[in-house]
Backbone as ProteinMPNN parsed JSONL, in Angstrom:
{"seq_chain_A": "XXXXXXXXXXXXXXXXXXXXXXXXXXXXXXXXXXXXXXXXXXXXXXXXXXXXXXXXXXXXXXXXXXXXXXXXXXXXXXXXXXXXX", "coords_chain_A": {"N_chain_A": [[0.832, -1.191, 0.0], [0.301, 2.342, -0.424], [1.935, 5.378, 0.707], [1.04, 6.544, 3.939], [-1.157, 4.898, 4.345], [-2.496, 2.823, 6.685], [-2.013, -0.473, 7.626], [-4.163, -2.822, 9.076], [-3.776, -5.291, 11.413], [-4.856, -8.632, 11.887], [-5.728, -11.586, 13.754], [-6.345, -15.147, 14.149], [-9.66, -16.176, 15.171], [-11.382, -14.027, 14.962], [-14.491, -12.549, 13.77], [-15.545, -12.479, 10.417], [-16.057, -12.053, 6.88], [-16.615, -14.249, 4.121], [-15.81, -13.601, 0.911], [-17.643, -14.546, -1.445], [-18.761, -15.89, -4.648], [-21.456, -15.754, -4.414], [-21.945, -13.663, -2.798], [-21.424, -12.036, 0.421], [-20.425, -14.196, 2.968], [-20.939, -15.031, 6.306], [-18.285, -15.717, 8.55], [-15.962, -17.33, 10.862], [-12.639, -16.752, 11.556], [-10.264, -19.265, 11.542], [-7.65, -20.349, 11.107], [-4.444, -19.255, 10.019], [-2.187, -19.408, 7.438], [0.479, -18.337, 6.078], [-0.388, -16.747, 3.142], [-2.809, -17.955, 3.035], [-6.05, -18.571, 4.355], [-8.095, -20.211, 6.694], [-11.44, -20.765, 7.449], [-14.535, -20.974, 9.346], [-17.871, -21.34, 8.446], [-20.449, -19.436, 9.871], [-23.151, -18.98, 9.661], [-25.823, -20.12, 7.667], [-25.741, -19.48, 4.18], [-26.774, -19.17, 0.964], [-25.282, -21.719, -0.873], [-23.533, -22.333, 1.124], [-23.02, -23.752, 4.31], [-23.673, -23.64, 7.838], [-20.921, -24.339, 9.906], [-19.385, -25.398, 7.876], [-16.16, -25.629, 6.387], [-14.099, -23.246, 4.872], [-11.489, -22.336, 2.647], [-9.19, -19.979, 1.494], [-7.439, -17.266, -0.18], [-6.068, -14.516, 1.772], [-7.242, -12.062, 1.022], [-9.855, -12.678, 0.397], [-11.303, -12.721, 2.728], [-12.62, -10.404, 4.252], [-12.523, -8.584, 7.303], [-15.258, -7.863, 9.598], [-15.51, -5.05, 10.044], [-14.569, -3.925, 7.718], [-16.233, -3.623, 5.575], [-18.119, -1.724, 3.385], [-21.266, -0.73, 2.796], [-23.413, -0.047, 0.041], [-26.342, 1.23, -1.652], [-27.1, -0.935, -3.319], [-25.015, -2.74, -3.292], [-21.709, -3.694, -2.15], [-18.578, -2.634, -0.767], [-15.241, -3.551, -0.305], [-12.983, -2.54, 2.084], [-9.667, -2.516, 1.831], [-7.481, -2.434, 3.686], [-6.345, -4.435, 5.411], [-4.79, -7.235, 7.047], [-3.968, -10.607, 7.723], [-2.304, -12.309, 10.345], [-0.381, -15.041, 11.547], [-0.355, -16.403, 14.882]], "CA_chain_A": [[0.0, 0.0, 0.0], [1.044, 3.583, -0.54], [2.247, 6.183, 1.882], [-0.07, 7.043, 4.74], [-2.222, 3.911, 4.562], [-2.137, 1.94, 7.777], [-2.563, -1.823, 7.577], [-4.675, -3.298, 10.35], [-3.449, -6.709, 11.521], [-5.823, -9.49, 12.573], [-5.321, -12.968, 13.994], [-7.456, -16.105, 14.182], [-10.659, -16.005, 16.212], [-12.299, -12.918, 14.706], [-15.566, -12.712, 12.803], [-15.252, -11.845, 9.135], [-16.906, -12.546, 5.798], [-15.985, -14.873, 2.969], [-16.289, -12.911, -0.279], [-17.92, -15.616, -2.412], [-19.492, -15.503, -5.855], [-22.85, -15.567, -4.005], [-22.01, -12.542, -1.861], [-20.674, -12.179, 1.67], [-20.829, -15.303, 3.844], [-20.341, -14.799, 7.625], [-17.364, -16.77, 8.987], [-15.007, -17.106, 11.958], [-11.3, -17.109, 11.09], [-9.738, -20.353, 12.371], [-6.22, -20.611, 10.935], [-3.752, -18.462, 9.014], [-0.954, -20.062, 7.02], [0.973, -17.488, 4.996], [-1.466, -15.98, 2.515], [-4.036, -18.764, 3.053], [-6.861, -18.472, 5.567], [-9.139, -21.223, 6.853], [-12.514, -20.202, 8.261], [-15.747, -21.765, 9.519], [-19.117, -20.615, 8.189], [-21.209, -19.329, 11.126], [-24.583, -18.916, 9.363], [-26.139, -20.554, 6.306], [-25.962, -18.474, 3.132], [-26.674, -19.825, -0.335], [-24.844, -23.118, -0.776], [-22.642, -22.469, 2.28], [-23.761, -24.196, 5.499], [-23.044, -23.427, 9.14], [-19.963, -25.381, 10.249], [-18.565, -25.732, 6.712], [-14.826, -25.024, 6.355], [-13.697, -22.655, 3.593], [-10.092, -21.916, 2.624], [-8.884, -19.132, 0.335], [-6.416, -16.25, 0.119], [-6.444, -13.529, 2.78], [-8.08, -10.99, 0.47], [-11.241, -13.152, 0.29], [-11.896, -12.747, 4.064], [-12.596, -9.094, 4.906], [-13.106, -8.499, 8.648], [-16.562, -7.205, 9.595], [-15.408, -3.596, 9.966], [-13.968, -3.497, 6.448], [-17.266, -3.67, 4.546], [-18.901, -0.498, 3.228], [-22.441, -1.055, 1.981], [-24.109, 0.975, -0.727], [-27.749, 0.855, -1.809], [-27.316, -2.229, -3.969], [-23.78, -3.488, -3.375], [-20.8, -3.46, -1.033], [-17.187, -2.358, -1.122], [-14.314, -4.037, 0.717], [-11.865, -1.646, 2.374], [-8.628, -3.529, 1.842], [-6.282, -2.175, 4.509], [-6.259, -5.452, 6.469], [-3.903, -8.372, 6.807], [-3.993, -11.61, 8.785], [-0.996, -12.833, 10.723], [-0.458, -16.155, 12.495], [0.17, -16.114, 16.239]], "C_chain_A": [[0.865, 1.238, 0.0], [1.293, 4.263, 0.791], [0.984, 6.593, 2.616], [-1.209, 6.068, 4.953], [-1.74, 2.923, 5.603], [-2.813, 0.588, 7.599], [-3.004, -2.212, 8.98], [-4.47, -4.804, 10.381], [-4.491, -7.444, 12.349], [-5.233, -10.873, 12.75], [-6.564, -13.859, 13.996], [-8.4, -15.786, 15.338], [-11.652, -14.894, 15.942], [-13.416, -13.322, 13.749], [-15.228, -11.916, 11.558], [-16.306, -12.319, 8.138], [-16.027, -13.262, 4.787], [-16.613, -14.221, 1.746], [-16.463, -13.936, -1.4], [-18.621, -15.058, -3.645], [-20.961, -15.23, -5.537], [-23.028, -14.377, -3.072], [-21.234, -12.859, -0.601], [-21.267, -13.269, 2.553], [-20.164, -15.076, 5.205], [-19.515, -16.003, 8.093], [-16.619, -16.357, 10.256], [-13.65, -17.585, 11.457], [-10.703, -18.126, 12.066], [-8.218, -20.467, 12.309], [-5.673, -19.735, 9.812], [-2.426, -19.148, 8.712], [-0.409, -19.295, 5.817], [-0.155, -16.648, 4.444], [-2.796, -16.733, 2.517], [-4.727, -18.651, 4.408], [-7.892, -19.593, 5.537], [-10.174, -20.656, 7.816], [-13.696, -21.157, 8.318], [-16.959, -20.878, 9.276], [-19.949, -20.616, 9.473], [-22.716, -19.214, 10.909], [-24.801, -19.327, 7.916], [-26.319, -19.357, 5.373], [-25.736, -19.142, 1.79], [-26.295, -21.288, -0.163], [-23.902, -23.372, 0.394], [-23.457, -22.745, 3.53], [-22.961, -23.949, 6.762], [-22.158, -24.622, 9.481], [-19.051, -25.787, 9.102], [-17.239, -24.98, 6.788], [-14.566, -24.487, 4.956], [-12.256, -22.161, 3.717], [-9.855, -21.121, 1.346], [-7.79, -18.144, 0.737], [-6.971, -15.213, 1.095], [-7.426, -12.495, 2.25], [-9.549, -11.382, 0.35], [-11.975, -13.137, 1.634], [-11.85, -11.373, 4.736], [-13.206, -9.167, 6.311], [-14.393, -7.665, 8.605], [-16.478, -5.691, 9.443], [-14.869, -3.058, 8.659], [-14.949, -3.572, 5.28], [-18.01, -2.344, 4.547], [-20.052, -0.822, 2.282], [-22.963, 0.175, 1.267], [-25.544, 0.509, -0.886], [-27.932, -0.546, -2.369], [-26.061, -3.105, -4.029], [-22.964, -3.285, -2.095], [-19.394, -3.253, -1.579], [-16.313, -2.848, 0.02], [-13.175, -3.032, 0.856], [-10.678, -2.542, 2.689], [-7.403, -3.278, 2.696], [-6.197, -3.141, 5.702], [-5.305, -6.561, 6.054], [-4.028, -9.311, 8.0], [-2.579, -12.073, 9.078], [-1.178, -13.989, 11.696], [0.097, -15.732, 13.847], [1.048, -17.247, 16.706]], "O_chain_A": [[2.034, 1.187, 0.382], [0.905, 3.772, 1.851], [-0.02, 6.946, 1.997], [-2.151, 6.384, 5.681], [-0.711, 2.269, 5.432], [-4.031, 0.508, 7.441], [-2.297, -1.958, 9.955], [-4.931, -5.516, 9.49], [-4.951, -6.947, 13.378], [-4.351, -11.287, 11.998], [-7.689, -13.377, 13.861], [-7.998, -15.206, 16.347], [-12.675, -14.812, 16.623], [-13.301, -14.304, 13.015], [-14.689, -10.812, 11.64], [-17.317, -12.91, 8.516], [-14.854, -12.931, 4.614], [-17.83, -14.286, 1.569], [-15.553, -14.164, -2.197], [-19.022, -13.894, -3.673], [-21.641, -14.548, -6.304], [-24.136, -14.11, -2.608], [-20.478, -13.829, -0.553], [-22.463, -13.263, 2.848], [-18.942, -14.941, 5.266], [-19.971, -17.145, 8.042], [-16.645, -15.196, 10.664], [-13.532, -18.714, 10.981], [-10.644, -17.877, 13.27], [-7.567, -20.658, 13.336], [-6.335, -19.503, 8.8], [-1.642, -19.433, 9.617], [-0.787, -19.566, 4.677], [-0.811, -15.916, 5.186], [-3.805, -16.205, 2.049], [-4.083, -18.638, 5.457], [-8.483, -19.887, 4.499], [-9.826, -20.129, 8.873], [-13.85, -22.03, 7.465], [-17.058, -19.788, 9.839], [-20.138, -21.663, 10.093], [-23.485, -19.336, 11.863], [-24.043, -18.923, 7.034], [-26.957, -18.364, 5.722], [-24.639, -19.624, 1.506], [-26.924, -22.01, 0.61], [-23.51, -24.515, 0.631], [-24.454, -22.073, 3.793], [-21.733, -24.035, 6.764], [-22.581, -25.773, 9.363], [-18.042, -26.454, 9.328], [-17.203, -23.823, 7.207], [-14.784, -25.187, 3.968], [-11.855, -21.636, 4.756], [-10.263, -21.53, 0.26], [-7.283, -18.186, 1.858], [-8.185, -15.053, 1.227], [-8.348, -12.096, 2.961], [-10.406, -10.51, 0.216], [-13.15, -13.5, 1.689], [-11.108, -11.194, 5.703], [-14.279, -9.742, 6.492], [-14.592, -6.865, 7.691], [-17.318, -5.105, 8.76], [-14.725, -1.845, 8.506], [-14.534, -3.583, 4.122], [-18.479, -1.892, 5.591], [-19.838, -1.147, 1.115], [-22.958, 1.282, 1.805], [-25.927, -0.511, -0.312], [-28.829, -1.272, -1.938], [-26.045, -4.108, -4.743], [-23.467, -2.773, -1.095], [-19.075, -3.647, -2.701], [-16.609, -2.589, 1.186], [-12.491, -2.711, -0.116], [-10.679, -3.248, 3.698], [-6.358, -3.876, 2.437], [-6.004, -2.723, 6.844], [-5.053, -6.785, 4.87], [-4.174, -8.871, 9.14], [-1.757, -12.212, 8.172], [-2.035, -13.927, 12.577], [0.915, -14.816, 13.939], [1.582, -17.199, 17.813]]}, "name": "protein", "num_of_chains": 1, "seq": "XXXXXXXXXXXXXXXXXXXXXXXXXXXXXXXXXXXXXXXXXXXXXXXXXXXXXXXXXXXXXXXXXXXXXXXXXXXXXXXXXXXXX"}
């Protein structure tokens, strides 16, 4: 990121969303391994079921505070990064 943009660091255990083709799916971050994140779905949405494990790159899991909703869409504010503990 450019000058003046502060990255916010997160670790496992937080609530976030999985940015799927079906929209935002609520998850809990379970494990971080480099750029890969493993999360558990916390509420059914589309084909995703509560308790299901999803794994993808960090950018696909915006923390709850990094979503800006508009009238018909949403925008992910990308100044976040996950780090293992």
